[in-house]
Amino acid sequence: MSDSETMPPATAPEAPGSAPALPKEALEIASGYAFAGPALDLGALLWDGACLPDAQVRIPLPMLNRHGLVAGATGTGKTKTLQLIAEQLSAQGVPVFLADIKGDVSGISAPGRPNEKVQERARDVHQQWAATGFPAEFYALGGIGHGIPVRATITDFGPLLLSKVLQLNQTQEQSLGLIFHYADQKGLELVDLKDLRAVVTFLTSDEGKPELKNIGGLSTATAGVILRSLTAFEAQGMADFFGEPEFDTADLMRTASDGRGIVSVLELPAVQDKPALFSTFLMWLLADLFHDLPEVGDADKPKLVFFFDEAHLLFHDASKAFLDSITQTVRLIRSKGVGVFFVTQTPKDVPSDVLAQLGNRVQHALRAFTPDDQKALKATVKTFPDSAYDLEELLTGLGTGEAVVTVLSEKGAPTPVAATRLRAPESLMGPIEPTALDEAVGASPLHGRYAQAVDRESAYERLNASRGAKGPDEMKTAPPQKTAAKKAAPKEEPSVVEQVVGSGMFKSLARSLGTQIGREITRSIFGTAKRRR
């Protein structure tokens, strides 16, 4: 070959074992997930039917309080995705709350079992898989199940959430708000269902009717509906959920001695046939956290990440006031360091005002077998940013453990849409043995605090003891058993609160107590009482 002949340009040979260069489109997507700070590893990018393990898909840890959505058809791997995210949050020192609808999340406390499928998945996504259990606490609503009982008092649960549980209409909801307002003003503690029933019965009696005369009264028909709803609710075995000791939601925010965040698992299989109850109870937990936590702004990591499973049950047949309260809570709780992930089948299950607050998305496969399915698929595609993928085709072709992901970057901007093969959880993918669960519950430091129910004197006992007295005001001056023997106390000057409550302006507002602003004056966003600690 002569010197004048052109030599082909030299190319450096690939190093043995080096990965081939990523396609241009895949490289652009992968660059959107190259975060500098701490992040959770979700999996590896899927492009053109191939898994590209050098293109890792991640979520920045500080962005976990910007809320999220995990969606997908039944059997596509949503529960395992929750487990995967919860494990990594715990490892980063962030407490996690999980609702265990099907009874298979308890395995997060035990090391996983290696098998060929796990090893194959780990190889596909370049995961250094190691069997690991994570610190966990197990709870059950009202103690129905193996876990530590979680209870709430009627007073702290509030009228708005209780109306949702009892399936009351707007008029009945407003009347229930009026009953709570009266009980608040008279110092009648509503601890359990019999307390509320006693107050409703008193307010419709000849003795009690004048008590609400100036703020609208309570019709006998509406009171009858409320009482019947309470009776039916109690007949279904739901009375155990209300009472004392009331659960302190601060116990959801603990870390273990090794610094890992504790995963709180609420066992719900025993109440699967009461979806309105458990979804509303989850909302109470979230609302209670909202009331108690201080503002922290943007932190290096969340204080707690709360997974709200079967979210569509919460929004089904919900009143406008209820939906407004959820939206406001989700919008504001971010600044208190709490991230909320809603888990459901399609994004359309979540109202648009709530969906707009969710910055992180993990969308598993959707089915398109029926016209309704196809409509839901098209609606889901519209909720994603512009994408290099054909999302309609992609979302119906994803396999189990694969998902379409978009999250918020460290700068708060949405990342490119990334089809992802997800990592395998390192804990047990399934329930632990019942004996092991019982042992864990019995060994918990919280067991002694919450296990035994307490029935102290409250509205029921006080109203029964006051028969023959003028009303609840008289009971406040002495214990019920001594009321008759005590001389009438001189009338005290009304306090500032009493003067405000008796003013015309307050009475005008109280007449519309069922509205949102009416409840916020005396209670909180959800009508729940401020915790007294």
mmCIF file of N, CA and C in Angstrom, residues 157-211:
data_model
loop_
_atom_site.group_PDB
_atom_site.id
_atom_site.type_symbol
_atom_site.label_atom_id
_atom_site.label_comp_id
_atom_site.label_asym_id
_atom_site.label_seq_id
_atom_site.Cartn_x
_atom_site.Cartn_y
_atom_site.Cartn_z
ATOM 1 N N PHE A 157 -61.670 11.554 65.218
ATOM 2 C CA PHE A 157 -61.954 11.136 63.845
ATOM 3 C C PHE A 157 -62.700 12.233 63.097
ATOM 4 N N GLY A 158 -63.667 12.852 63.775
ATOM 5 C CA GLY A 158 -64.347 14.005 63.210
ATOM 6 C C GLY A 158 -65.534 13.667 62.334
ATOM 7 N N PRO A 159 -66.400 14.665 62.091
ATOM 8 C CA PRO A 159 -67.658 14.420 61.385
ATOM 9 C C PRO A 159 -67.501 14.154 59.891
ATOM 10 N N LEU A 160 -66.517 14.773 59.244
ATOM 11 C CA LEU A 160 -66.398 14.619 57.797
ATOM 12 C C LEU A 160 -65.976 13.204 57.424
ATOM 13 N N LEU A 161 -64.956 12.688 58.120
ATOM 14 C CA LEU A 161 -64.512 11.322 57.849
ATOM 15 C C LEU A 161 -65.564 10.306 58.276
ATOM 16 N N LEU A 162 -66.220 10.561 59.405
ATOM 17 C CA LEU A 162 -67.241 9.629 59.869
ATOM 18 C C LEU A 162 -68.428 9.589 58.910
ATOM 19 N N SER A 163 -68.782 10.724 58.337
ATOM 20 C CA SER A 163 -69.864 10.755 57.360
ATOM 21 C C SER A 163 -69.531 9.884 56.161
ATOM 22 N N LYS A 164 -68.262 9.899 55.759
ATOM 23 C CA LYS A 164 -67.833 9.050 54.632
ATOM 24 C C LYS A 164 -67.990 7.575 54.991
ATOM 25 N N VAL A 165 -67.589 7.207 56.210
ATOM 26 C CA VAL A 165 -67.695 5.822 56.650
ATOM 27 C C VAL A 165 -69.152 5.376 56.725
ATOM 28 N N LEU A 166 -70.010 6.266 57.235
ATOM 29 C CA LEU A 166 -71.421 5.922 57.421
ATOM 30 C C LEU A 166 -72.246 6.120 56.151
ATOM 31 N N GLN A 167 -71.610 6.651 55.091
ATOM 32 C CA GLN A 167 -72.278 6.868 53.803
ATOM 33 C C GLN A 167 -73.485 7.793 53.943
ATOM 34 N N LEU A 168 -73.278 8.898 54.646
ATOM 35 C CA LEU A 168 -74.328 9.885 54.826
ATOM 36 C C LEU A 168 -74.359 10.853 53.644
ATOM 37 N N ASN A 169 -75.547 11.422 53.371
ATOM 38 C CA ASN A 169 -75.621 12.428 52.316
ATOM 39 C C ASN A 169 -75.211 13.792 52.876
ATOM 40 N N GLN A 170 -75.250 14.823 52.026
ATOM 41 C CA GLN A 170 -74.738 16.123 52.436
ATOM 42 C C GLN A 170 -75.519 16.705 53.613
ATOM 43 N N THR A 171 -76.839 16.593 53.580
ATOM 44 C CA THR A 171 -77.650 17.124 54.686
ATOM 45 C C THR A 171 -77.333 16.404 55.988
ATOM 46 N N GLN A 172 -77.241 15.090 55.933
ATOM 47 C CA GLN A 172 -76.924 14.314 57.138
ATOM 48 C C GLN A 172 -75.508 14.618 57.617
ATOM 49 N N GLU A 173 -74.587 14.835 56.670
ATOM 50 C CA GLU A 173 -73.212 15.187 57.034
ATOM 51 C C GLU A 173 -73.179 16.513 57.781
ATOM 52 N N GLN A 174 -73.970 17.491 57.287
ATOM 53 C CA GLN A 174 -74.018 18.790 57.966
ATOM 54 C C GLN A 174 -74.592 18.656 59.371
ATOM 55 N N SER A 175 -75.617 17.818 59.526
ATOM 56 C CA SER A 175 -76.216 17.619 60.846
ATOM 57 C C SER A 175 -75.231 16.933 61.786
ATOM 58 N N LEU A 176 -74.463 15.996 61.263
ATOM 59 C CA LEU A 176 -73.456 15.339 62.099
ATOM 60 C C LEU A 176 -72.393 16.341 62.527
ATOM 61 N N GLY A 177 -72.036 17.267 61.632
ATOM 62 C CA GLY A 177 -71.103 18.325 62.016
ATOM 63 C C GLY A 177 -71.651 19.183 63.142
ATOM 64 N N LEU A 178 -72.952 19.433 63.111
ATOM 65 C CA LEU A 178 -73.594 20.215 64.166
ATOM 66 C C LEU A 178 -73.537 19.466 65.502
ATOM 67 N N ILE A 179 -73.737 18.159 65.457
ATOM 68 C CA ILE A 179 -73.675 17.334 66.678
ATOM 69 C C ILE A 179 -72.269 17.381 67.268
ATOM 70 N N PHE A 180 -71.260 17.259 66.421
ATOM 71 C CA PHE A 180 -69.875 17.327 66.905
ATOM 72 C C PHE A 180 -69.581 18.702 67.501
ATOM 73 N N HIS A 181 -70.080 19.738 66.849
ATOM 74 C CA HIS A 181 -69.870 21.087 67.363
ATOM 75 C C HIS A 181 -70.464 21.228 68.764
ATOM 76 N N TYR A 182 -71.658 20.707 68.940
ATOM 77 C CA TYR A 182 -72.298 20.777 70.257
ATOM 78 C C TYR A 182 -71.473 20.018 71.300
ATOM 79 N N ALA A 183 -71.053 18.812 70.943
ATOM 80 C CA ALA A 183 -70.273 18.016 71.889
ATOM 81 C C ALA A 183 -68.954 18.712 72.235
ATOM 82 N N ASP A 184 -68.325 19.339 71.241
ATOM 83 C CA ASP A 184 -67.090 20.085 71.504
ATOM 84 C C ASP A 184 -67.334 21.204 72.507
ATOM 85 N N GLN A 185 -68.407 21.976 72.267
ATOM 86 C CA GLN A 185 -68.670 23.127 73.119
ATOM 87 C C GLN A 185 -69.054 22.725 74.536
ATOM 88 N N LYS A 186 -69.706 21.590 74.697
ATOM 89 C CA LYS A 186 -70.151 21.164 76.021
ATOM 90 C C LYS A 186 -69.142 20.266 76.726
ATOM 91 N N GLY A 187 -68.006 20.023 76.094
ATOM 92 C CA GLY A 187 -66.991 19.189 76.740
ATOM 93 C C GLY A 187 -67.389 17.736 76.851
ATOM 94 N N LEU A 188 -68.248 17.273 75.942
ATOM 95 C CA LEU A 188 -68.674 15.873 75.947
ATOM 96 C C LEU A 188 -67.721 15.067 75.063
ATOM 97 N N GLU A 189 -66.921 14.265 75.669
ATOM 98 C CA GLU A 189 -65.919 13.490 74.944
ATOM 99 C C GLU A 189 -66.592 12.332 74.201
ATOM 100 N N LEU A 190 -66.441 12.325 72.885
ATOM 101 C CA LEU A 190 -66.975 11.241 72.052
ATOM 102 C C LEU A 190 -65.856 10.240 71.818
ATOM 103 N N VAL A 191 -65.789 9.235 72.666
ATOM 104 C CA VAL A 191 -64.705 8.263 72.572
ATOM 105 C C VAL A 191 -65.075 7.129 71.627
ATOM 106 N N ASP A 192 -66.286 6.606 71.752
ATOM 107 C CA ASP A 192 -66.680 5.460 70.933
ATOM 108 C C ASP A 192 -68.094 5.679 70.391
ATOM 109 N N LEU A 193 -68.628 4.664 69.715
ATOM 110 C CA LEU A 193 -69.921 4.819 69.053
ATOM 111 C C LEU A 193 -71.063 5.048 70.034
ATOM 112 N N LYS A 194 -71.008 4.445 71.208
ATOM 113 C CA LYS A 194 -72.109 4.620 72.150
ATOM 114 C C LYS A 194 -72.155 6.055 72.680
ATOM 115 N N ASP A 195 -71.011 6.727 72.710
ATOM 116 C CA ASP A 195 -70.998 8.140 73.109
ATOM 117 C C ASP A 195 -71.733 8.994 72.092
ATOM 118 N N LEU A 196 -71.453 8.765 70.819
ATOM 119 C CA LEU A 196 -72.117 9.547 69.776
ATOM 120 C C LEU A 196 -73.610 9.256 69.759
ATOM 121 N N ARG A 197 -73.969 7.996 69.918
ATOM 122 C CA ARG A 197 -75.377 7.636 69.934
ATOM 123 C C ARG A 197 -76.090 8.329 71.105
ATOM 124 N N ALA A 198 -75.424 8.400 72.243
ATOM 125 C CA ALA A 198 -76.031 9.031 73.417
ATOM 126 C C ALA A 198 -76.273 10.514 73.185
ATOM 127 N N VAL A 199 -75.317 11.197 72.523
ATOM 128 C CA VAL A 199 -75.486 12.629 72.269
ATOM 129 C C VAL A 199 -76.610 12.868 71.271
ATOM 130 N N VAL A 200 -76.673 12.064 70.201
ATOM 131 C CA VAL A 200 -77.751 12.213 69.223
ATOM 132 C C VAL A 200 -79.111 11.994 69.890
ATOM 133 N N THR A 201 -79.211 10.973 70.709
ATOM 134 C CA THR A 201 -80.471 10.683 71.408
ATOM 135 C C THR A 201 -80.853 11.831 72.331
ATOM 136 N N PHE A 202 -79.870 12.385 73.044
ATOM 137 C CA PHE A 202 -80.146 13.506 73.944
ATOM 138 C C PHE A 202 -80.646 14.724 73.178
ATOM 139 N N LEU A 203 -80.031 15.045 72.040
ATOM 140 C CA LEU A 203 -80.386 16.249 71.294
ATOM 141 C C LEU A 203 -81.752 16.146 70.626
ATOM 142 N N THR A 204 -82.288 14.959 70.495
ATOM 143 C CA THR A 204 -83.639 14.800 69.937
ATOM 144 C C THR A 204 -84.686 14.557 71.011
ATOM 145 N N SER A 205 -84.275 14.560 72.267
ATOM 146 C CA SER A 205 -85.213 14.393 73.377
ATOM 147 C C SER A 205 -85.829 15.745 73.734
ATOM 148 N N ASP A 206 -86.892 15.734 74.506
ATOM 149 C CA ASP A 206 -87.526 16.987 74.923
ATOM 150 C C ASP A 206 -86.552 17.856 75.700
ATOM 151 N N GLU A 207 -85.700 17.232 76.459
ATOM 152 C CA GLU A 207 -84.724 17.969 77.259
ATOM 153 C C GLU A 207 -83.628 18.578 76.398
ATOM 154 N N GLY A 208 -83.235 17.875 75.339
ATOM 155 C CA GLY A 208 -82.087 18.316 74.558
ATOM 156 C C GLY A 208 -82.420 19.201 73.374
ATOM 157 N N LYS A 209 -83.655 19.187 72.869
ATOM 158 C CA LYS A 209 -83.983 19.957 71.670
ATOM 159 C C LYS A 209 -83.648 21.443 71.786
ATOM 160 N N PRO A 210 -83.915 22.069 72.942
ATOM 161 C CA PRO A 210 -83.596 23.506 73.046
ATOM 162 C C PRO A 210 -82.098 23.805 72.915
ATOM 163 N N GLU A 211 -81.237 22.797 73.132
ATOM 164 C CA GLU A 211 -79.796 23.036 73.098
ATOM 165 C C GLU A 211 -79.323 23.527 71.727
#
